[in-house]
Amino acid sequence: MASPSQHTTADADDTDSLSPEERVYPTWTEPLARAAAKPFGGPIGRHAVVGRQWFWTPLRVVLLLAVVTLAFAWVQKSPCVQQYTDANGAVQLDWRGSKQFTAMCYSDTVPLYTAERLDKPETFPYKTSWVDDEGKPTAHVRYMEYPVLTGVFQWLNARMAQGWTRIAETGWLPNPMTVIVYFNITALWLALAWLVTTWAVLRLARRRPWDAAMVAVSPLVVVHAFTNFDTLATAFATAGMLAWARKKPVLAGVLLGLGGAAKLYPLFLLGPLLLLCWRSDRMRAGLTTLGTTLATWVAVNAPIAYLYPAGWREFFRLNTERGVDPDSLYNVVAQWTGWPGFDPGLVQGQAPEVLNTVSAVLFLVCCAAIGFVALSAPTRPRLAQLGFLVVAAFLLTNKVWSPQYSLWLVPLAVLALPRWKLLLAWMAVDALVWVPRMYFYLGTENKGLPIDWFLGAVVLRDIAVVALCVLVVREVYRPSLDLVRRAGDDDPCGGFLDGAPDRRVLRVGRRAEAAEPVRV
């Protein structure tokens, strides 16, 4: 039976009600935090007054760290948003000498501004089409390639950038190239989305708010916060988890549905949530969130699907027809062995059906294995643990692992396995994949790196993610090793599941008489 203080904590919306005894102090438990605290007086004392600082609260400190990290992220991309005047007096974007690769500042947002026809004021995503490879046998019609919410997000930013340019022409504002304004406006919103992600993780961490610092200072944020538009999805996903944790299933469904309309990965969290609800006999809340998620996703997509069906299908068409991504394990095997792949000899517009089937089957097998773990563990797993396993399984088995997808894992990893050294080691390895990737794209003829350096980095990243998955599964079966549960919480992200009894447990082998006790 839980103590009164545990009930108070479980029902609290944030950490304001925590007593000093209920808080976890990273300077006591994490060597990294202890070392970082030395310039500021060292680890907190056992008789220090805790929880009464009116300004420098954990939330404000962590958000400040996130702002600093995002500033570094903008600086990292800034060489790619500079301009120069060419010999004809025309202002051009300065990507001379493959600067986007040599400076490692490449961002999809810059070339997409023209590639997706966002630079033309009369266009609208999913309505406007164009022809790629015009005049060639491979010519084909194209539309906006992103899910609806992300596509409209790009369009709105483009309209704001063009409005800025028109005002700047009057002399009231600085007047750089419109694409540079577009990048900066987009970066501002993406930075705010990552701040929301960080805030939500801190609220979800409950007794361990300082774990959110790993989200705030992640090396992956420096490299990929502005590489693409994925922080939108992480914001919706983590905010949806926070709404669920606060027992607001309808709001959770709305946020997860919006996240799924930006990138599909937030929808993957529904599987673990429903499994845990079934195990704990809380299906009503889980089905409410599922129904609201689907209704929200349909509400966002239906107008575009009805008005511009061909444009709406473009995202699904491209993801069906595209081949292996350079970052995928399928490409590693093909490059190192000479294997022609599952679908050799494909022509333009032909989908790699065998590859798609193998990738889907492998992901479903992994999901089935995760479902087995969810139902056979001696104690109900935490939502973040299963969410991390599902998203990691998707990335490892999918034919595409765009580098910015790794941001999806960051908040889930911090909540699932809050071991700072391990997290920073994985994130550093993952972020450093960007270096050989950029120099591989540069080409050996331009003093770039051969592909083997890049493929080796991909394998190291995948090994690191697999290792994290193994550690999460280990803690699921041995909850006494779980730092979150050792701190006194059951499942801070659980909401209706937090403290719920196990109603349905799959017993395998020797029947356990009771769940393994958690040693605090």
PDB file of N, CA and C in Angstrom, residues 78 135 146 322 422:
ATOM      1  N   SER A  78      24.237  28.348 -39.188  1.00  0.00           N
ATOM      2  CA  SER A  78      24.336  29.708 -39.733  1.00  0.00           C
ATOM      3  C   SER A  78      25.233  29.845 -40.960  1.00  0.00           C
ATOM      4  N   GLY A 135      11.177  16.550 -69.297  1.00  0.00           N
ATOM      5  CA  GLY A 135      11.860  16.294 -70.555  1.00  0.00           C
ATOM      6  C   GLY A 135      12.671  15.015 -70.570  1.00  0.00           C
ATOM      7  N   TYR A 146       5.355  16.279 -47.443  1.00  0.00           N
ATOM      8  CA  TYR A 146       5.273  16.125 -45.990  1.00  0.00           C
ATOM      9  C   TYR A 146       3.829  15.933 -45.535  1.00  0.00           C
ATOM     10  N   ARG A 322      10.048   5.006 -52.186  1.00  0.00           N
ATOM     11  CA  ARG A 322      11.465   5.293 -51.968  1.00  0.00           C
ATOM     12  C   ARG A 322      12.215   4.034 -51.586  1.00  0.00           C
ATOM     13  N   LEU A 422      25.233   7.165 -19.876  1.00  0.00           N
ATOM     14  CA  LEU A 422      24.828   6.346 -21.010  1.00  0.00           C
ATOM     15  C   LEU A 422      24.094   7.175 -22.054  1.00  0.00           C
TER      16      LEU A 422
END
